[in-house]
């Protein structure tokens, strides 16, 4: 698993450190560092909890998302 | 209600289709995209049922849903080949769950084998990737790990028990938006 942290964006809140059950992250000099990336099982809780959206996971399996409303997405695509 | 509207309504349920009793439907109709409203309706209804059950029965809701899932697991798995090895049973299980759930056997990097023995317990970590329960909960803004998750727990436990003949228990370790980590404890 390749996990990248945008060190400029990370605010060092430590929420990802507390939330991760596999202790993938550690705070070093007030920045989150993925010290055990191979322990990541790709739940993406850290993405949901990160207030700075500073995280990036590569090579992850994205679960199917049936709950996304296709009509809403079509409208969003027009706007974005 | 006007007669025009009633005729129109009747017409909408008529066609020239010839349907014979030997006709076996080989594919879903309509196409999945056209079923979106139905799918969302079912997810919404499921979410409301679970929410109401929790409001009325409190913690007892978990027992009800677990029991329902377990019965379902036993029911479905009884047609599968019986085997003693857990690895084979999990393989059977992934076939059983295909389309509704997908999972993989997982281990932290400091463990050498997938079957872990710790504090007198033998267990296997399972990471559930695709899960209709998670979809339903997120569609309804409900918390993960509640009674609806218990149906999946019961389902897995029931199926494993049926296939291997061994008692099992499933515990939530962590829930996330993209995957959940579960612990299958073997007895």
Short mmCIF file of C-alpha atoms in Angstrom, two decimals:
data_model
loop_
_atom_site.label_atom_id
_atom_site.label_comp_id
_atom_site.label_asym_id
_atom_site.label_seq_id
_atom_site.Cartn_x
_atom_site.Cartn_y
_atom_site.Cartn_z
CA UNK A 1 0.00 0.00 0.00
CA UNK A 2 1.36 3.41 -0.93
CA UNK A 3 0.08 6.10 1.46
CA UNK A 4 1.08 9.70 0.95
CA UNK A 5 0.53 12.61 3.30
CA UNK A 6 0.50 16.17 2.03
CA UNK A 7 2.82 17.61 4.67
CA UNK A 8 1.81 21.18 3.80
CA UNK A 9 -1.86 20.39 4.35
CA UNK A 10 -1.53 18.16 7.44
CA UNK A 11 -2.43 20.11 10.57
CA UNK A 12 -1.01 17.50 12.94
CA UNK A 13 -4.32 16.91 14.71
CA UNK A 14 -3.50 13.21 15.14
CA UNK A 15 -7.03 12.02 14.37
CA UNK A 16 -5.74 9.47 11.85
CA UNK A 17 -3.27 8.18 14.47
CA UNK A 18 -6.06 7.69 17.01
CA UNK A 19 -8.58 6.25 14.57
CA UNK A 20 -6.45 3.69 12.75
CA UNK A 21 -6.85 0.27 14.41
CA UNK A 22 -3.63 -0.99 12.83
CA UNK A 23 -1.45 1.93 13.99
CA UNK A 24 -0.42 2.81 10.45
CA UNK A 25 0.29 6.44 11.32
CA UNK A 26 2.51 8.18 13.84
CA UNK A 27 2.87 11.87 14.56
CA UNK A 28 6.42 13.05 13.89
CA UNK A 29 7.21 16.76 14.28
CA UNK A 30 3.47 17.53 14.25
CA UNK A 31 2.93 15.81 10.92
CA UNK A 32 1.28 12.45 10.35
CA UNK A 33 3.64 9.85 8.91
CA UNK A 34 2.48 6.44 7.61
CA UNK A 35 5.03 4.28 9.41
CA UNK A 36 3.32 0.91 8.81
CA UNK A 37 1.68 1.22 5.37
CA UNK A 38 1.61 -2.56 4.91
CA UNK A 39 -0.75 -2.82 7.86
CA UNK A 40 -3.33 -0.70 6.05
CA UNK A 41 -6.41 -2.69 5.00
CA UNK A 42 -7.90 0.19 3.03
CA UNK A 43 -10.92 1.07 5.16
CA UNK A 44 -10.34 4.78 4.43
CA UNK A 45 -11.60 5.91 7.84
CA UNK A 46 -8.59 8.21 7.92
CA UNK A 47 -9.78 9.92 4.74
CA UNK A 48 -13.18 10.48 6.24
CA UNK A 49 -11.80 11.83 9.50
CA UNK A 50 -8.94 14.01 8.17
CA UNK A 51 -10.02 17.66 8.44
CA UNK A 52 -7.33 18.79 6.00
CA UNK A 53 -7.91 16.09 3.35
CA UNK A 54 -4.18 15.56 3.40
CA UNK A 55 -4.14 11.82 2.72
CA UNK A 56 -3.75 9.83 -0.45
CA UNK A 57 -3.87 6.04 -0.84
CA UNK A 58 -2.59 4.40 -4.01
CA UNK A 59 -3.29 0.87 -5.22
CA UNK A 60 -6.39 0.52 -3.13
CA UNK A 61 -9.53 -1.50 -3.91
CA UNK A 62 -12.46 0.91 -4.06
CA UNK A 63 -15.60 -0.79 -2.77
CA UNK A 64 -18.76 -0.60 -4.88
CA UNK A 65 -20.90 2.36 -4.02
CA UNK A 66 -24.57 1.73 -4.62
CA UNK A 67 -25.71 4.52 -2.38
CA UNK A 68 -24.53 7.26 -4.70
CA UNK A 69 -27.47 8.84 -6.48
CA UNK A 70 -26.77 8.72 -10.24
CA UNK A 71 -28.98 11.76 -10.93
CA UNK A 72 -27.16 13.83 -8.29
CA UNK A 73 -23.82 12.77 -9.78
CA UNK A 74 -24.94 13.76 -13.27
CA UNK A 75 -25.91 17.19 -11.95
CA UNK A 76 -22.59 17.51 -10.13
CA UNK A 77 -20.66 16.62 -13.28
CA UNK A 78 -22.40 19.50 -15.06
CA UNK A 79 -21.42 21.92 -12.30
CA UNK A 80 -17.85 20.76 -11.68
CA UNK B 1 -60.34 10.13 -11.12
CA UNK B 2 -61.01 10.64 -14.81
CA UNK B 3 -61.80 7.79 -17.16
CA UNK B 4 -58.99 8.95 -19.44
CA UNK B 5 -56.44 8.52 -16.68
CA UNK B 6 -57.76 5.02 -15.83
CA UNK B 7 -57.59 3.92 -19.48
CA UNK B 8 -54.08 5.32 -19.72
CA UNK B 9 -53.12 3.45 -16.57
CA UNK B 10 -54.59 0.21 -17.91
CA UNK B 11 -52.77 0.68 -21.22
CA UNK B 12 -49.45 1.08 -19.42
CA UNK B 13 -49.84 -2.45 -18.05
CA UNK B 14 -50.70 -4.05 -21.38
CA UNK B 15 -48.30 -5.26 -24.09
CA UNK B 16 -48.09 -7.57 -27.10
CA UNK B 17 -45.60 -9.79 -25.29
CA UNK B 18 -46.23 -13.54 -25.54
CA UNK B 19 -45.18 -15.11 -22.26
CA UNK B 20 -45.10 -18.90 -22.13
CA UNK B 21 -44.93 -20.89 -18.93
CA UNK B 22 -41.71 -22.55 -20.11
CA UNK B 23 -40.01 -19.18 -20.61
CA UNK B 24 -37.25 -18.89 -18.04
CA UNK B 25 -36.02 -15.35 -17.45
CA UNK B 26 -32.28 -15.38 -18.10
CA UNK B 27 -31.49 -11.81 -17.22
CA UNK B 28 -32.75 -9.06 -14.97
CA UNK B 29 -35.18 -6.63 -16.42
CA UNK B 30 -35.09 -3.72 -16.54
CA UNK B 31 -31.37 -2.87 -16.74
CA UNK B 32 -29.64 -2.21 -13.39
CA UNK B 33 -29.46 1.53 -14.08
CA UNK B 34 -33.21 1.65 -14.44
CA UNK B 35 -33.51 -0.20 -11.13
CA UNK B 36 -31.79 2.58 -9.22
CA UNK B 37 -35.02 3.91 -7.72
CA UNK B 38 -35.99 0.40 -6.60
CA UNK B 39 -32.57 -0.25 -5.08
CA UNK B 40 -32.65 3.05 -3.19
CA UNK B 41 -36.21 2.30 -2.08
CA UNK B 42 -35.17 -1.09 -0.69
CA UNK B 43 -32.14 0.41 1.05
CA UNK B 44 -34.28 3.16 2.54
CA UNK B 45 -36.90 0.68 3.74
CA UNK B 46 -34.28 -1.63 5.25
CA UNK B 47 -32.69 1.30 7.05
CA UNK B 48 -36.04 2.41 8.46
CA UNK B 49 -36.94 -1.10 9.61
CA UNK B 50 -33.63 -1.43 11.40
CA UNK B 51 -33.90 2.03 12.95
CA UNK B 52 -37.41 1.30 14.24
CA UNK B 53 -36.38 -2.11 15.53
CA UNK B 54 -33.54 -0.50 17.45
CA UNK B 55 -35.86 2.17 18.88
CA UNK B 56 -38.35 -0.42 20.11
CA UNK B 57 -36.18 -3.38 21.05
CA UNK B 58 -33.00 -1.53 22.08
CA UNK B 59 -30.05 -3.89 22.40
CA UNK B 60 -32.40 -6.79 21.77
CA UNK B 61 -32.44 -5.70 18.13
CA UNK B 62 -28.94 -7.12 17.71
CA UNK B 63 -30.08 -10.54 18.90
CA UNK B 64 -33.01 -10.54 16.47
CA UNK B 65 -30.95 -9.56 13.44
CA UNK B 66 -28.07 -11.87 14.39
CA UNK B 67 -30.50 -14.77 14.69
CA UNK B 68 -32.08 -13.92 11.33
CA UNK B 69 -28.67 -13.77 9.64
CA UNK B 70 -27.54 -17.01 11.24
CA UNK B 71 -30.62 -18.87 10.06
CA UNK B 72 -30.07 -17.52 6.57
CA UNK B 73 -26.38 -18.59 6.67
CA UNK B 74 -27.30 -22.13 7.73
CA UNK B 75 -30.06 -22.28 5.16
CA UNK B 76 -27.90 -21.19 2.23
CA UNK B 77 -24.76 -23.13 3.20
CA UNK B 78 -26.44 -26.48 3.68
CA UNK B 79 -26.32 -27.05 -0.08
CA UNK B 80 -22.56 -26.51 -0.13
CA UNK B 81 -19.87 -29.13 0.22
CA UNK B 82 -18.99 -29.87 3.84
CA UNK B 83 -15.32 -29.50 4.69
CA UNK B 84 -13.22 -29.34 7.80
CA UNK B 85 -10.53 -26.90 6.73
CA UNK B 86 -11.37 -23.29 7.49
CA UNK B 87 -9.52 -22.05 4.41
CA UNK B 88 -11.73 -24.16 2.15
CA UNK B 89 -14.81 -23.08 4.07
CA UNK B 90 -13.91 -19.43 3.55
CA UNK B 91 -13.50 -20.11 -0.15
CA UNK B 92 -16.99 -21.64 -0.20
CA UNK B 93 -18.25 -18.67 1.76
CA UNK B 94 -16.87 -16.14 -0.70
CA UNK B 95 -18.77 -17.99 -3.47
CA UNK B 96 -21.87 -17.86 -1.32
CA UNK B 97 -21.62 -14.16 -0.71
CA UNK B 98 -20.63 -13.15 -4.24
CA UNK B 99 -22.50 -10.12 -5.48
CA UNK B 100 -23.53 -9.03 -2.01
CA UNK B 101 -20.28 -9.03 -0.10
CA UNK B 102 -16.65 -9.49 -1.03
CA UNK B 103 -13.96 -10.20 1.52
CA UNK B 104 -10.36 -11.26 1.80
CA UNK B 105 -8.36 -13.00 4.48
CA UNK B 106 -5.96 -10.50 5.97
CA UNK B 107 -3.13 -10.32 8.48
CA UNK B 108 -1.01 -7.56 10.01
CA UNK B 109 2.57 -7.58 8.76
CA UNK B 110 3.99 -8.87 12.05
CA UNK B 111 1.96 -12.08 11.84
CA UNK B 112 3.30 -15.00 9.87
CA UNK B 113 0.09 -16.91 9.21
CA UNK B 114 -3.51 -15.98 8.53
CA UNK B 115 -4.74 -18.23 11.31
CA UNK B 116 -3.66 -16.32 14.41
CA UNK B 117 -3.43 -17.70 17.92
CA UNK B 118 -3.43 -15.04 20.61
CA UNK B 119 -4.52 -15.03 24.27
CA UNK B 120 -5.89 -18.55 23.97
CA UNK B 121 -8.05 -17.61 20.98
CA UNK B 122 -7.76 -18.84 17.40
CA UNK B 123 -8.97 -16.34 14.84
CA UNK B 124 -8.72 -15.08 11.29
CA UNK B 125 -8.99 -11.44 10.22
CA UNK B 126 -11.40 -10.80 7.37
CA UNK B 127 -11.53 -7.52 5.48
CA UNK B 128 -14.95 -6.95 3.96
CA UNK B 129 -14.69 -4.72 0.90
CA UNK B 130 -18.05 -4.72 -0.89
CA UNK B 131 -20.95 -4.87 1.52
CA UNK B 132 -24.63 -4.22 0.92
CA UNK B 133 -25.11 -3.54 4.64
CA UNK B 134 -22.56 -0.71 4.58
CA UNK B 135 -24.21 0.74 1.48
CA UNK B 136 -27.62 0.67 3.16
CA UNK B 137 -26.35 2.25 6.36
CA UNK B 138 -24.54 5.02 4.54
CA UNK B 139 -27.57 5.62 2.30
CA UNK B 140 -29.62 6.19 5.47
CA UNK B 141 -27.00 8.05 7.46
CA UNK B 142 -26.94 5.30 10.09
CA UNK B 143 -23.98 4.31 12.22
CA UNK B 144 -22.03 1.22 11.19
CA UNK B 145 -21.69 -1.75 13.55
CA UNK B 146 -25.35 -1.78 14.66
CA UNK B 147 -28.14 -4.33 14.19
CA UNK B 148 -27.92 -4.45 10.40
CA UNK B 149 -24.26 -5.47 10.65
CA UNK B 150 -25.39 -8.27 12.96
CA UNK B 151 -27.26 -9.87 10.07
CA UNK B 152 -23.97 -10.20 8.21
CA UNK B 153 -22.30 -11.57 11.37
CA UNK B 154 -25.00 -14.17 11.76
CA UNK B 155 -24.84 -15.01 8.06
CA UNK B 156 -21.07 -15.62 8.13
CA UNK B 157 -21.17 -17.54 11.41
CA UNK B 158 -24.13 -19.67 10.27
CA UNK B 159 -22.45 -20.50 6.96
CA UNK B 160 -19.08 -21.34 8.57
CA UNK B 161 -20.77 -23.52 11.17
CA UNK B 162 -22.75 -25.32 8.48
CA UNK B 163 -19.74 -25.91 6.23
CA UNK B 164 -17.14 -26.87 8.87
CA UNK B 165 -19.32 -28.15 11.69
CA UNK B 166 -17.29 -25.94 14.06
CA UNK B 167 -18.68 -23.18 16.26
CA UNK B 168 -17.57 -19.68 15.28
CA UNK B 169 -18.03 -16.04 16.27
CA UNK B 170 -17.50 -12.86 14.31
CA UNK B 171 -16.39 -9.62 15.97
CA UNK B 172 -16.09 -6.12 14.57
CA UNK B 173 -12.61 -4.73 14.89
CA UNK B 174 -13.09 -1.60 12.81
CA UNK B 175 -15.62 -0.12 10.40
CA UNK B 176 -14.76 2.29 7.62
CA UNK B 177 -16.35 3.84 4.54
CA UNK B 178 -14.42 1.59 2.14
CA UNK B 179 -13.79 -1.61 4.12
CA UNK B 180 -14.41 -3.17 7.51
CA UNK B 181 -12.12 -5.40 9.54
CA UNK B 182 -13.74 -8.39 11.22
CA UNK B 183 -12.32 -11.12 13.38
CA UNK B 184 -13.60 -14.67 12.82
CA UNK B 185 -13.03 -16.48 16.11
CA UNK B 186 -12.95 -20.26 15.80
CA UNK B 187 -13.98 -22.47 18.68
#
